[in-house]
Amino acid sequence: MVEKRFIYDLSEGDASMKPLLGGKGAGVAEMARVGVPVPDAFTVTTEACIEATKRDGRWPDGLREEIEEGLARLEERTGKVLGGSSNPLLVSVRSGAVVSMPGMMDTILNLGMSDESVAAVAQESGNERFAWDCYRRFIQMYGEVVEEVPAYLYEDALTGLKAERGVEQDTDLTAEDLKGLVATFKEISAEHLGGEWTSDPREQLHRAVDAVFRSWLNPRADVYRRANNISAELGTAVNVMQMVFGNRGDTSATGVCFTRDPSTGEKSLYGEFLVNAQGEDVVAGIRTPRPLAEMRDVLPEAYDELIATMAKMEAHYKDMQDMEFTVENGRLFLLQTRNGKRTAAAALKVASDLVDEGVLTQHEALGRIEPSQLDQLLHPAIDPAHGRTPIAKGLPASPGAAVGEVVFDADTAAERGGKGEPVVLVRYETTPDDIHGVIVAQGILTAHGGMTSHAAVVARGMGKPCVAGAGGIKIDVKARTLTIGDRVLNEGDVITLDGSTGDVYGEALDLIPPQINEDFERVVAWADEVRRLGVRANADNFEDATKARELGAEGIGLCRTEHMFMAADRLPAVRRMILADNQAQRAEALAEILPMQQSDFEGVFTAMKGLPVTVRLLDPPLHEFLPNLVEQSLLVQRLETAGNDGAELADARETLSQVKRLHEQNPMLGTRGCRLAMLYPEIPEMQTRAIVRAALAVLDREGETVKVEIMIPLVALTQELSAQRAIVEKTVADELAQAGRELDYTIGTMIELPRAALLADQIAEHADFFSFGTNDLTQTTIGISRDDAENGFLTNYIMDHVLERNPFETIDVDGVGQLVQMGVDKGRSTKPGLKTGVCGEHGGDPDSVEFFNSVGLDYVSCSPFRVPIARFAAAKAVL
Ligand code: PEP
Ligand code: MG
């Protein structure tokens, strides 16, 4: 048996080892393999992190020794000694998860700087200041990240020293100053940690690796994983790499670059660099960097080599790359390459261009597109007719428009945004600790940082509008003001951001619906050629149905007729229908509703231009239509207290007694769906008449033959379906006879209760089609309330990893999924070829779509804006 290893040298890895070496580890190994200059390194595997995490931080046996051996080999290869007094080796210790999580975990640079090595570094570099600067940076970073010394202790000391010397910039401090600062920093660390402080680089290396392991579980990484559905089980690798220095003077630099523009997908030069700086300065947005094109003038040779390397790596990975580089004394090193995060628009353009360039096949290109990301394309933009002047301008870091109230910290953003209030998070610069605020904000505005700062990368990945590095804005977090020129905005004032241009407006502007471009049309057409699943939309009015068709829906999979009833002009009649004491009263209310229903149906049928429309008969959880019991009781009480003994009180009492009569403790399990129709057959009868009349009217007026599918909801018993079917058939026959016309139509049922799935073979005898209502099926299978669970324990379950995914968002394949599979199989055992679809929210969730494809459904149906996502997801499911 081959023993498990926890360490791999740079030369032992390659791109295929990403699960073990993480994205960064596998990426650098692959670059080294194909001859791109990278610093020497070794990688601690993700398995080591997983094992340590499982054992509450205790390292697996042998890991410590393996790291020692890996270090010894690195020392031998480089001819240097970690922290040695001559020819010292300095290393970076960096996290690198399997799926990239930019900036969410920890990194330690300059490890190996010590009292012993600092003189040698000074001598070797010929730059004493540089050596002491590296040393103080190391103590600071190591102290903060590994030993958890509060950052402000170091910052205060640094600021104090600058004030004492009367200088503004760190770079104005002399070697002597920095030497003193190192001594102060050491005292701060030692004092904070008591006996725990170690200055031995080897011990520091072990502790740094351990800190990176721990950072896998830090709160911001956890939030990021949840937001991006990354499993907490994957663990992070740790890369120990020889340091190269971008801060050795004017022939050194550091930067990041993309092989194409990650906002638009254009094949243009995209990147930033800083002369005489360390990598983290660029990524963290601490100094605002220069555009990459300017590097040609400053460092021409390194620039040419970089451009050639970018082309080489893009061709190698057949995808747009996001790379980090450092130039040390004119010599180029690549530190990382990964498939670049990009906006949805860029994803489509890159896919389309790579096919034109002959790099990818259409199928491969489809595989590169993340369906859920397309949501972004469907985001609104600022109405170009606004005629307003921006009050500030920054970098267009992530496209889309955002309108919201200014908030100055992530906690406030999280709190208010979490309640659904539109907020724009305004920060000097965002750090990964702001992630919880970023997720719920409408958009992000920063005063500092470039296009590749964390704020930009994270926002782009989420499709969140972001304007970064708006230099003209001044933020006073204490006073909670944002000053632009002489305009002062307070927390709560509304601004609008345009993440596509970088413009900031000091008011709420109107937004227009998103525009779908040629790349989209082209690539989605490839998806349509490949997919097997049909894609329909859930829509119940003309506008939504029209939007759905525009976005490629091939029919309506669910027209919820109760939504039509909720319009203000219908509700009173609907209430009268529900509250009616006798048949005559009910008939009167129904007669009032019928023409309104008919015109609603005509709208949907007209919009769908002959495509199939599944109309579901009324499924009203009664509580959604009636006055609330508590509120009605309070109203009666109020009127009584006020001494009102007139008609108003009498009315209120009457309504209260009706509400009490119909009140249910569990309305979602109550007189819903076909149960109401079983009690009052005149309701489905009225609806059927409205459907038939609308279909005939649209045929006459538009010349469109409507493919009507009438669907019976919440069926648990075959008797329910057969009884309802009989009502519908009789009514259709009656209407057609009266009109002297013909109409093709089908009658099907929803499968949304476990009993219906279990007895699907019997149910199928009475159904022409099945549509799985996975919202209710999830509610009733798991036994969790779709109205309440997410406000309560379900959120905790997901936080605590009792459940990895919200089962109302992504189908619970193991449980609910089994019932879907059983429903399909049993239904088809009675009627081979029985048409089956799904119309619960899961129909627009890419992972669920994959499952629905695998169980052989004919179509998915989802909200109109998710139709394009479902089209791509359905294609991916078969690739
Ligand atoms: C369902 O239950 O999945 C469904 C589509 O019906 P509704 O959401 O209207 O209950
Ligand atoms: Mg339902």
Coordinates of N, CA, C and O in Angstrom, one line a residue, residues 131-203:
A131 N 15.8 45.4 3.7 CA 15.8 44.3 4.6 C 15.0 44.6 5.9 O 14.3 43.7 6.3
W132 N 15.2 45.8 6.4 CA 14.5 46.0 7.6 C 13.0 46.2 7.4 O 12.1 45.9 8.3
D133 N 12.6 46.7 6.2 CA 11.2 46.9 5.9 C 10.6 45.5 5.8 O 9.5 45.2 6.3
C134 N 11.3 44.5 5.1 CA 10.8 43.2 5.0 C 10.6 42.6 6.4 O 9.6 41.9 6.7
Y135 N 11.5 42.8 7.3 CA 11.5 42.2 8.6 C 10.3 42.8 9.4 O 9.5 42.1 10.0
R136 N 10.1 44.1 9.3 CA 9.0 44.7 10.1 C 7.7 44.2 9.5 O 6.7 43.9 10.2
R137 N 7.6 44.1 8.2 CA 6.4 43.6 7.6 C 6.1 42.2 8.0 O 4.9 41.8 8.3
F138 N 7.2 41.4 8.1 CA 7.0 40.0 8.5 C 6.4 39.9 10.0 O 5.4 39.2 10.2
I139 N 7.1 40.7 10.9 CA 6.6 40.5 12.3 C 5.2 41.0 12.4 O 4.4 40.3 13.1
Q140 N 4.8 42.0 11.6 CA 3.4 42.5 11.7 C 2.5 41.4 11.1 O 1.5 41.1 11.8
M141 N 2.8 40.9 10.0 CA 1.9 39.9 9.4 C 1.8 38.6 10.2 O 0.7 38.1 10.4
Y142 N 2.9 38.2 10.6 CA 3.0 36.9 11.4 C 2.2 37.1 12.7 O 1.4 36.3 13.1
G143 N 2.5 38.3 13.3 CA 1.8 38.6 14.6 C 0.3 38.6 14.4 O -0.5 37.9 15.2
E144 N -0.2 39.3 13.4 CA -1.6 39.4 13.2 C -2.3 38.1 12.8 O -3.3 37.7 13.4
V145 N -1.7 37.5 11.8 CA -2.3 36.3 11.2 C -2.1 35.0 12.1 O -3.1 34.3 12.3
V146 N -0.9 34.8 12.5 CA -0.6 33.6 13.2 C -0.9 33.6 14.7 O -1.5 32.7 15.2
E147 N -0.4 34.7 15.3 CA -0.5 34.8 16.7 C -1.7 35.7 17.2 O -1.9 35.9 18.4
E148 N -2.5 36.2 16.2 CA -3.7 37.0 16.5 C -3.4 38.2 17.4 O -4.2 38.5 18.3
V149 N -2.3 38.8 17.2 CA -2.0 40.1 17.9 C -2.9 41.1 17.2 O -2.9 41.2 16.0
P150 N -3.7 42.0 18.0 CA -4.5 42.9 17.3 C -3.7 43.9 16.4 O -2.7 44.4 16.8
A151 N -4.3 44.0 15.1 CA -3.6 44.8 14.1 C -3.3 46.2 14.5 O -2.2 46.8 14.2
Y152 N -4.2 46.8 15.3 CA -4.0 48.2 15.6 C -2.8 48.5 16.5 O -2.2 49.6 16.4
L153 N -2.3 47.5 17.2 CA -1.1 47.7 18.1 C 0.1 48.0 17.2 O 0.8 48.9 17.5
Y154 N 0.2 47.3 16.0 CA 1.3 47.6 15.1 C 1.0 48.9 14.4 O 1.9 49.7 14.2
E155 N -0.2 49.0 13.9 CA -0.5 50.2 13.1 C -0.3 51.5 14.0 O 0.3 52.5 13.5
D156 N -0.7 51.5 15.2 CA -0.5 52.6 16.1 C 1.0 53.0 16.2 O 1.4 54.1 16.2
A157 N 1.8 51.9 16.4 CA 3.2 52.1 16.5 C 3.8 52.7 15.3 O 4.6 53.7 15.3
L158 N 3.3 52.2 14.1 CA 3.8 52.8 12.8 C 3.4 54.2 12.6 O 4.2 55.1 12.3
T159 N 2.1 54.5 12.9 CA 1.6 55.8 12.7 C 2.3 56.8 13.7 O 2.7 57.9 13.3
G160 N 2.6 56.3 14.9 CA 3.3 57.1 15.9 C 4.7 57.5 15.5 O 5.1 58.6 15.6
L161 N 5.4 56.5 14.9 CA 6.7 56.7 14.5 C 6.7 57.8 13.3 O 7.6 58.7 13.3
K162 N 5.8 57.6 12.4 CA 5.8 58.6 11.3 C 5.5 60.0 11.8 O 6.1 60.9 11.3
A163 N 4.6 60.1 12.8 CA 4.3 61.4 13.3 C 5.5 62.0 14.0 O 5.9 63.2 13.8
E164 N 6.2 61.1 14.7 CA 7.5 61.6 15.4 C 8.5 62.1 14.4 O 9.2 63.1 14.7
R165 N 8.6 61.4 13.3 CA 9.6 61.8 12.3 C 9.1 62.9 11.4 O 9.8 63.3 10.5
G166 N 7.8 63.2 11.5 CA 7.2 64.2 10.7 C 7.1 63.8 9.2 O 7.2 64.7 8.3
V167 N 6.9 62.5 8.9 CA 6.7 62.1 7.5 C 5.3 61.5 7.3 O 4.7 61.1 8.3
E168 N 4.9 61.4 6.1 CA 3.5 60.9 5.8 C 3.5 59.4 5.3 O 2.7 58.6 5.7
Q169 N 4.5 59.1 4.4 CA 4.5 57.8 3.8 C 5.4 56.8 4.6 O 6.4 57.2 5.1
D170 N 5.0 55.5 4.5 CA 5.9 54.5 5.1 C 7.3 54.6 4.4 O 8.3 54.3 5.0
T171 N 7.3 54.9 3.1 CA 8.5 54.9 2.3 C 9.5 56.0 2.7 O 10.6 56.0 2.4
D172 N 8.9 57.0 3.5 CA 9.8 58.1 4.0 C 10.6 57.6 5.2 O 11.5 58.4 5.7
L173 N 10.3 56.5 5.8 CA 11.0 56.1 7.0 C 12.4 55.5 6.6 O 12.5 54.8 5.5
T174 N 13.4 55.8 7.3 CA 14.8 55.3 7.0 C 15.0 53.9 7.5 O 14.2 53.4 8.3
A175 N 16.1 53.3 7.1 CA 16.5 52.0 7.6 C 16.6 52.0 9.1 O 16.2 51.1 9.8
E176 N 17.2 53.1 9.6 CA 17.4 53.2 11.1 C 16.0 53.2 11.8 O 15.8 52.6 12.8
D177 N 15.1 54.0 11.2 CA 13.7 54.1 11.7 C 13.1 52.7 11.8 O 12.5 52.3 12.8
L178 N 13.3 52.0 10.7 CA 12.6 50.6 10.6 C 13.3 49.7 11.5 O 12.6 48.8 12.1
K179 N 14.5 49.8 11.8 CA 15.2 49.0 12.7 C 14.6 49.2 14.1 O 14.3 48.2 14.8
G180 N 14.4 50.4 14.4 CA 13.7 50.8 15.7 C 12.3 50.2 15.7 O 11.8 49.6 16.8
L181 N 11.6 50.2 14.6 CA 10.2 49.8 14.5 C 10.2 48.2 14.7 O 9.3 47.7 15.4
V182 N 11.2 47.5 14.2 CA 11.3 46.1 14.4 C 11.4 45.8 15.9 O 10.7 44.9 16.4
A183 N 12.2 46.5 16.6 CA 12.4 46.3 18.0 C 11.0 46.6 18.7 O 10.6 45.8 19.6
T184 N 10.4 47.6 18.3 CA 9.1 47.9 18.9 C 8.0 46.8 18.6 O 7.3 46.4 19.5
F185 N 8.0 46.4 17.4 CA 7.1 45.3 17.0 C 7.3 44.1 17.8 O 6.4 43.4 18.2
K186 N 8.6 43.8 18.0 CA 8.9 42.5 18.7 C 8.4 42.7 20.1 O 7.9 41.7 20.7
E187 N 8.6 43.8 20.7 CA 8.1 44.0 22.1 C 6.6 43.9 22.1 O 6.1 43.2 23.0
I188 N 5.9 44.5 21.1 CA 4.5 44.4 21.1 C 4.1 42.9 21.1 O 3.2 42.5 21.8
S189 N 4.7 42.2 20.2 CA 4.3 40.7 20.0 C 4.6 40.0 21.3 O 3.8 39.2 21.8
A190 N 5.8 40.2 21.9 CA 6.2 39.5 23.0 C 5.3 39.8 24.2 O 4.8 38.9 24.9
E191 N 5.0 41.1 24.3 CA 4.1 41.5 25.5 C 2.7 40.9 25.3 O 2.1 40.4 26.3
H192 N 2.2 40.9 24.1 CA 0.9 40.4 23.9 C 0.8 38.9 24.1 O -0.2 38.4 24.6
L193 N 1.9 38.2 23.8 CA 1.8 36.7 23.8 C 2.5 36.1 25.0 O 2.5 34.9 25.2
G194 N 3.2 36.9 25.8 CA 3.9 36.4 26.9 C 4.9 35.4 26.4 O 5.6 35.6 25.4
G195 N 4.9 34.2 27.0 CA 5.9 33.2 26.7 C 5.7 32.5 25.4 O 6.6 31.8 24.9
E196 N 4.6 32.8 24.7 CA 4.3 32.1 23.5 C 5.0 32.5 22.2 O 5.0 31.9 21.2
W197 N 5.6 33.7 22.3 CA 6.3 34.2 21.1 C 7.5 33.5 20.7 O 8.3 33.2 21.6
T198 N 7.6 33.1 19.5 CA 8.9 32.4 19.0 C 9.5 33.2 17.9 O 8.8 33.7 17.1
S199 N 10.8 33.2 17.9 CA 11.5 33.9 16.8 C 12.3 32.9 16.0 O 13.1 33.3 15.1
D200 N 12.0 31.6 16.2 CA 12.7 30.6 15.4 C 11.9 30.3 14.1 O 10.7 29.9 14.1
P201 N 12.5 30.6 12.9 CA 11.8 30.5 11.6 C 11.1 29.1 11.4 O 10.1 29.0 10.7
R202 N 11.8 28.1 11.8 CA 11.3 26.7 11.6 C 10.0 26.5 12.3 O 9.0 26.0 11.8
E203 N 10.0 27.0 13.6 CA 8.8 26.9 14.4 C 7.7 27.8 13.8 O 6.5 27.4 13.7

